[in-house]
């Protein structure tokens, strides 16, 4: 059992951990089976003071449940991962900030030796990488592959990898507006000016196939993916 005082402190990070797992697994291409998962916790606390059992279970839940009928919880998470051949490694990284009150600065989920349906999510090391943190009590996505973004992990998400040029937010937003898809937020991260960028768009409902095709038909858009959170 996780002590009540630990659970109360980690509550918003529980949601973050599950959503990062859910996000990561949806970026995996086709029949590319997941075997290696690494979860990195960055914290200003002493690593020995950080109980990550619940967070590890929620990452497992996020990865397994979208692709199976298995219900995952704290009790069966490690067993479920073992049964599926899922190796979950954990690392605790110290964050030098004496003034930090939050138990965690960020959580990173890394899937190794898999193919991705969205090339923009591949890090320089060749893994699918997503990073998030809790801001104002709400889970946020802060990194996808090599790109920095800042989007709330609420509702659903469209990721577009594009050439970095003016007018892209307006073009995509106009298509979604014409199709009556409500946009809750947008964020753009880029590696360098005029090169490639990722646009992360929060939407309240899933756009239909025609709407997504219109977004993909924008000349500067190189790829896109819709993700359910």
mmCIF file of C-alpha atoms in Angstrom:
data_model
loop_
_atom_site.group_PDB
_atom_site.id
_atom_site.type_symbol
_atom_site.label_atom_id
_atom_site.label_comp_id
_atom_site.label_asym_id
_atom_site.label_seq_id
_atom_site.Cartn_x
_atom_site.Cartn_y
_atom_site.Cartn_z
ATOM 1 C CA UNK A 1 0.000 0.000 0.000
ATOM 2 C CA UNK A 2 1.061 3.585 -0.664
ATOM 3 C CA UNK A 3 0.826 5.731 2.487
ATOM 4 C CA UNK A 4 -1.948 8.349 2.385
ATOM 5 C CA UNK A 5 0.496 11.219 2.835
ATOM 6 C CA UNK A 6 2.545 10.022 -0.158
ATOM 7 C CA UNK A 7 -0.581 9.598 -2.272
ATOM 8 C CA UNK A 8 -1.816 13.116 -1.535
ATOM 9 C CA UNK A 9 1.511 14.645 -2.580
ATOM 10 C CA UNK A 10 1.833 12.567 -5.754
ATOM 11 C CA UNK A 11 -1.813 12.859 -6.897
ATOM 12 C CA UNK A 12 -1.270 15.247 -9.854
ATOM 13 C CA UNK A 13 1.838 13.310 -10.922
ATOM 14 C CA UNK A 14 -0.175 10.086 -11.020
ATOM 15 C CA UNK A 15 -2.288 11.570 -13.820
ATOM 16 C CA UNK A 16 0.826 12.900 -15.558
ATOM 17 C CA UNK A 17 2.540 9.502 -15.472
ATOM 18 C CA UNK A 18 -0.467 7.695 -16.965
ATOM 19 C CA UNK A 19 -0.957 10.285 -19.708
ATOM 20 C CA UNK A 20 2.707 10.207 -20.714
ATOM 21 C CA UNK A 21 2.506 6.422 -21.011
ATOM 22 C CA UNK A 22 -0.714 6.692 -23.023
ATOM 23 C CA UNK A 23 0.835 9.329 -25.276
ATOM 24 C CA UNK A 24 4.027 7.343 -25.855
ATOM 25 C CA UNK A 25 2.304 4.091 -26.827
ATOM 26 C CA UNK A 26 0.149 5.876 -29.412
ATOM 27 C CA UNK A 27 3.303 7.126 -31.118
ATOM 28 C CA UNK A 28 4.505 3.564 -31.758
ATOM 29 C CA UNK A 29 4.075 2.389 -35.350
ATOM 30 C CA UNK A 30 2.021 -0.660 -36.315
ATOM 31 C CA UNK A 31 3.137 -3.982 -34.922
ATOM 32 C CA UNK A 32 6.329 -2.596 -33.422
ATOM 33 C CA UNK A 33 6.248 -4.293 -30.022
ATOM 34 C CA UNK A 34 7.325 -2.362 -26.926
ATOM 35 C CA UNK A 35 9.887 -4.135 -24.783
ATOM 36 C CA UNK A 36 12.139 -1.471 -23.282
ATOM 37 C CA UNK A 37 10.702 1.427 -21.270
ATOM 38 C CA UNK A 38 12.709 3.877 -19.203
ATOM 39 C CA UNK A 39 11.120 6.320 -16.794
ATOM 40 C CA UNK A 40 13.277 9.193 -15.558
ATOM 41 C CA UNK A 41 12.172 11.215 -12.538
ATOM 42 C CA UNK A 42 13.827 14.610 -12.031
ATOM 43 C CA UNK A 43 13.465 15.895 -8.496
ATOM 44 C CA UNK A 44 15.101 18.224 -6.004
ATOM 45 C CA UNK A 45 14.471 15.650 -3.299
ATOM 46 C CA UNK A 46 16.867 12.974 -2.199
ATOM 47 C CA UNK A 47 16.303 9.948 -4.470
ATOM 48 C CA UNK A 48 15.748 7.742 -1.411
ATOM 49 C CA UNK A 49 12.843 9.979 -0.342
ATOM 50 C CA UNK A 50 10.950 9.492 -3.614
ATOM 51 C CA UNK A 51 8.524 6.551 -3.676
ATOM 52 C CA UNK A 52 7.908 5.863 -7.372
ATOM 53 C CA UNK A 53 5.904 2.618 -7.157
ATOM 54 C CA UNK A 54 2.608 4.340 -7.921
ATOM 55 C CA UNK A 55 4.109 6.419 -10.744
ATOM 56 C CA UNK A 56 5.684 3.330 -12.332
ATOM 57 C CA UNK A 57 2.308 1.575 -12.130
ATOM 58 C CA UNK A 58 0.567 4.485 -13.835
ATOM 59 C CA UNK A 59 3.101 4.602 -16.666
ATOM 60 C CA UNK A 60 2.466 0.875 -17.141
ATOM 61 C CA UNK A 61 -1.278 1.508 -17.107
ATOM 62 C CA UNK A 62 -0.948 4.216 -19.755
ATOM 63 C CA UNK A 63 1.143 1.977 -22.013
ATOM 64 C CA UNK A 64 -0.843 -1.258 -21.642
ATOM 65 C CA UNK A 65 -4.514 -0.276 -21.447
ATOM 66 C CA UNK A 66 -4.830 1.504 -24.842
ATOM 67 C CA UNK A 67 -3.644 -1.638 -26.666
ATOM 68 C CA UNK A 68 -5.280 -4.387 -24.593
ATOM 69 C CA UNK A 69 -8.350 -5.282 -22.526
ATOM 70 C CA UNK A 70 -6.279 -5.528 -19.343
ATOM 71 C CA UNK A 71 -7.126 -3.220 -16.442
ATOM 72 C CA UNK A 72 -3.936 -2.116 -14.719
ATOM 73 C CA UNK A 73 -3.644 -0.858 -11.135
ATOM 74 C CA UNK A 74 -1.010 -0.569 -8.433
ATOM 75 C CA UNK A 75 -1.494 -4.182 -7.377
ATOM 76 C CA UNK A 76 -1.070 -5.883 -10.751
ATOM 77 C CA UNK A 77 1.090 -3.375 -12.679
ATOM 78 C CA UNK A 78 4.463 -5.105 -12.234
ATOM 79 C CA UNK A 79 2.949 -8.537 -12.920
ATOM 80 C CA UNK A 80 1.173 -7.250 -16.041
ATOM 81 C CA UNK A 81 4.388 -5.696 -17.344
ATOM 82 C CA UNK A 82 6.276 -8.948 -16.747
ATOM 83 C CA UNK A 83 3.592 -11.017 -18.488
ATOM 84 C CA UNK A 84 3.825 -8.786 -21.558
ATOM 85 C CA UNK A 85 7.629 -8.869 -21.626
ATOM 86 C CA UNK A 86 7.712 -5.179 -20.765
ATOM 87 C CA UNK A 87 10.942 -4.176 -19.026
ATOM 88 C CA UNK A 88 10.544 -0.914 -17.136
ATOM 89 C CA UNK A 89 13.726 0.715 -15.879
ATOM 90 C CA UNK A 90 13.687 3.726 -13.585
ATOM 91 C CA UNK A 91 16.198 6.502 -13.013
ATOM 92 C CA UNK A 92 16.134 9.307 -10.486
ATOM 93 C CA UNK A 93 17.942 12.499 -11.459
ATOM 94 C CA UNK A 94 18.727 15.223 -8.926
ATOM 95 C CA UNK A 95 17.507 18.700 -9.756
ATOM 96 C CA UNK A 96 19.558 21.347 -7.960
ATOM 97 C CA UNK A 97 16.876 23.739 -6.748
ATOM 98 C CA UNK A 98 16.778 24.213 -3.014
ATOM 99 C CA UNK A 99 13.642 26.374 -3.276
ATOM 100 C CA UNK A 100 11.627 23.723 -5.127
ATOM 101 C CA UNK A 101 8.585 22.567 -3.150
ATOM 102 C CA UNK A 102 7.161 20.132 -5.708
ATOM 103 C CA UNK A 103 8.187 16.484 -5.260
ATOM 104 C CA UNK A 104 9.025 16.211 -8.963
ATOM 105 C CA UNK A 105 10.353 18.613 -11.552
ATOM 106 C CA UNK A 106 9.523 16.331 -14.486
ATOM 107 C CA UNK A 107 8.830 12.780 -15.654
ATOM 108 C CA UNK A 108 10.325 11.405 -18.854
ATOM 109 C CA UNK A 109 9.043 8.285 -20.617
ATOM 110 C CA UNK A 110 11.401 6.756 -23.178
ATOM 111 C CA UNK A 111 10.551 3.806 -25.458
ATOM 112 C CA UNK A 112 13.582 2.132 -27.008
ATOM 113 C CA UNK A 113 13.982 -0.131 -30.035
ATOM 114 C CA UNK A 114 10.622 0.782 -31.579
ATOM 115 C CA UNK A 115 9.469 2.460 -34.753
ATOM 116 C CA UNK A 116 7.362 5.602 -34.528
ATOM 117 C CA UNK A 117 4.396 6.669 -36.629
ATOM 118 C CA UNK A 118 5.504 10.263 -35.930
ATOM 119 C CA UNK A 119 9.183 10.853 -36.706
ATOM 120 C CA UNK A 120 9.163 14.116 -34.752
ATOM 121 C CA UNK A 121 8.872 12.124 -31.505
ATOM 122 C CA UNK A 122 12.232 10.415 -32.069
ATOM 123 C CA UNK A 123 15.063 11.808 -29.972
ATOM 124 C CA UNK A 124 18.641 12.202 -31.125
ATOM 125 C CA UNK A 125 19.300 8.821 -29.500
ATOM 126 C CA UNK A 126 16.693 7.090 -31.674
ATOM 127 C CA UNK A 127 14.051 6.539 -28.948
ATOM 128 C CA UNK A 128 10.496 7.818 -28.626
ATOM 129 C CA UNK A 129 10.703 10.421 -25.870
ATOM 130 C CA UNK A 130 7.986 12.437 -24.119
ATOM 131 C CA UNK A 131 8.505 14.586 -21.025
ATOM 132 C CA UNK A 132 5.954 16.280 -18.820
ATOM 133 C CA UNK A 133 5.598 18.225 -15.618
ATOM 134 C CA UNK A 134 2.811 19.461 -13.370
ATOM 135 C CA UNK A 135 2.024 23.187 -13.663
ATOM 136 C CA UNK A 136 -0.606 24.791 -11.439
ATOM 137 C CA UNK A 137 -1.811 21.307 -10.530
ATOM 138 C CA UNK A 138 -2.365 20.274 -14.169
ATOM 139 C CA UNK A 139 -0.259 17.776 -16.196
ATOM 140 C CA UNK A 140 1.606 19.423 -19.095
ATOM 141 C CA UNK A 141 3.586 18.010 -21.999
ATOM 142 C CA UNK A 142 6.910 19.828 -22.212
ATOM 143 C CA UNK A 143 9.080 17.793 -24.626
ATOM 144 C CA UNK A 144 8.378 15.614 -27.668
ATOM 145 C CA UNK A 145 11.517 14.054 -29.160
ATOM 146 C CA UNK A 146 13.983 16.952 -29.541
ATOM 147 C CA UNK A 147 11.254 19.643 -29.454
ATOM 148 C CA UNK A 148 10.189 21.728 -26.465
ATOM 149 C CA UNK A 149 6.463 22.470 -26.184
ATOM 150 C CA UNK A 150 4.104 23.528 -23.404
ATOM 151 C CA UNK A 151 0.612 22.077 -23.638
ATOM 152 C CA UNK A 152 -1.948 20.955 -21.103
ATOM 153 C CA UNK A 153 -2.616 17.216 -21.233
ATOM 154 C CA UNK A 154 -6.379 17.586 -21.209
ATOM 155 C CA UNK A 155 -8.788 16.522 -23.951
ATOM 156 C CA UNK A 156 -7.044 15.294 -27.110
ATOM 157 C CA UNK A 157 -3.941 16.320 -28.997
ATOM 158 C CA UNK A 158 -2.845 16.840 -32.603
ATOM 159 C CA UNK A 159 0.894 16.952 -33.270
ATOM 160 C CA UNK A 160 2.132 18.438 -36.559
ATOM 161 C CA UNK A 161 5.755 18.462 -37.694
ATOM 162 C CA UNK A 162 6.257 21.303 -40.136
ATOM 163 C CA UNK A 163 8.662 23.696 -41.755
ATOM 164 C CA UNK A 164 9.048 26.671 -39.429
ATOM 165 C CA UNK A 165 7.418 29.568 -41.285
ATOM 166 C CA UNK A 166 4.865 32.343 -40.599
ATOM 167 C CA UNK A 167 1.134 31.690 -40.808
ATOM 168 C CA UNK A 168 1.091 28.026 -39.830
ATOM 169 C CA UNK A 169 -0.945 28.492 -36.652
ATOM 170 C CA UNK A 170 -3.547 30.463 -38.603
ATOM 171 C CA UNK A 171 -3.791 27.887 -41.393
ATOM 172 C CA UNK A 172 -4.297 24.931 -39.084
ATOM 173 C CA UNK A 173 -6.608 26.864 -36.777
ATOM 174 C CA UNK A 174 -8.726 27.991 -39.724
ATOM 175 C CA UNK A 175 -9.200 24.399 -40.945
ATOM 176 C CA UNK A 176 -10.267 23.229 -37.494
ATOM 177 C CA UNK A 177 -12.594 26.206 -37.066
ATOM 178 C CA UNK A 178 -14.292 25.586 -40.416
ATOM 179 C CA UNK A 179 -14.945 21.982 -39.350
ATOM 180 C CA UNK A 180 -16.345 23.130 -35.977
ATOM 181 C CA UNK A 181 -13.509 21.578 -33.961
ATOM 182 C CA UNK A 182 -12.869 23.580 -30.816
ATOM 183 C CA UNK A 183 -9.201 24.344 -30.090
ATOM 184 C CA UNK A 184 -8.298 24.628 -26.411
ATOM 185 C CA UNK A 185 -4.621 25.574 -26.872
ATOM 186 C CA UNK A 186 -1.704 25.657 -29.306
ATOM 187 C CA UNK A 187 2.026 25.554 -28.730
ATOM 188 C CA UNK A 188 4.926 25.535 -31.178
ATOM 189 C CA UNK A 189 8.425 24.256 -30.460
ATOM 190 C CA UNK A 190 11.324 24.359 -32.900
ATOM 191 C CA UNK A 191 14.909 23.222 -33.081
ATOM 192 C CA UNK A 192 16.106 26.413 -34.784
ATOM 193 C CA UNK A 193 14.627 29.332 -36.698
ATOM 194 C CA UNK A 194 13.415 28.505 -40.199
ATOM 195 C CA UNK A 195 14.079 24.782 -39.811
ATOM 196 C CA UNK A 196 11.600 22.265 -38.420
ATOM 197 C CA UNK A 197 8.992 22.809 -35.737
ATOM 198 C CA UNK A 198 6.293 20.875 -33.929
ATOM 199 C CA UNK A 199 2.849 22.346 -33.384
ATOM 200 C CA UNK A 200 0.867 20.806 -30.529
ATOM 201 C CA UNK A 201 -2.862 21.512 -30.720
ATOM 202 C CA UNK A 202 -5.348 20.638 -28.002
ATOM 203 C CA UNK A 203 -8.840 19.808 -29.268
ATOM 204 C CA UNK A 204 -12.027 18.933 -27.383
ATOM 205 C CA UNK A 205 -13.130 16.230 -29.806
ATOM 206 C CA UNK A 206 -11.594 14.002 -32.458
ATOM 207 C CA UNK A 207 -11.557 15.665 -35.900
ATOM 208 C CA UNK A 208 -12.954 13.551 -38.708
ATOM 209 C CA UNK A 209 -10.704 11.971 -41.310
ATOM 210 C CA UNK A 210 -11.342 14.709 -43.881
ATOM 211 C CA UNK A 211 -10.288 17.445 -41.438
ATOM 212 C CA UNK A 212 -7.048 15.663 -40.605
ATOM 213 C CA UNK A 213 -6.361 15.122 -44.307
ATOM 214 C CA UNK A 214 -6.773 18.862 -44.916
ATOM 215 C CA UNK A 215 -4.207 19.590 -42.225
ATOM 216 C CA UNK A 216 -1.844 17.054 -43.774
ATOM 217 C CA UNK A 217 -2.334 18.661 -47.198
ATOM 218 C CA UNK A 218 -0.848 22.002 -46.055
ATOM 219 C CA UNK A 219 2.439 22.165 -48.041
ATOM 220 C CA UNK A 220 4.617 22.989 -45.027
ATOM 221 C CA UNK A 221 3.201 20.130 -42.895
ATOM 222 C CA UNK A 222 5.497 17.103 -43.124
ATOM 223 C CA UNK A 223 3.542 14.758 -40.838
ATOM 224 C CA UNK A 224 0.801 14.772 -38.226
ATOM 225 C CA UNK A 225 -0.785 12.447 -35.679
ATOM 226 C CA UNK A 226 -3.956 12.538 -33.562
ATOM 227 C CA UNK A 227 -3.603 11.320 -29.968
ATOM 228 C CA UNK A 228 -6.346 10.479 -27.474
ATOM 229 C CA UNK A 229 -5.569 11.382 -23.881
#
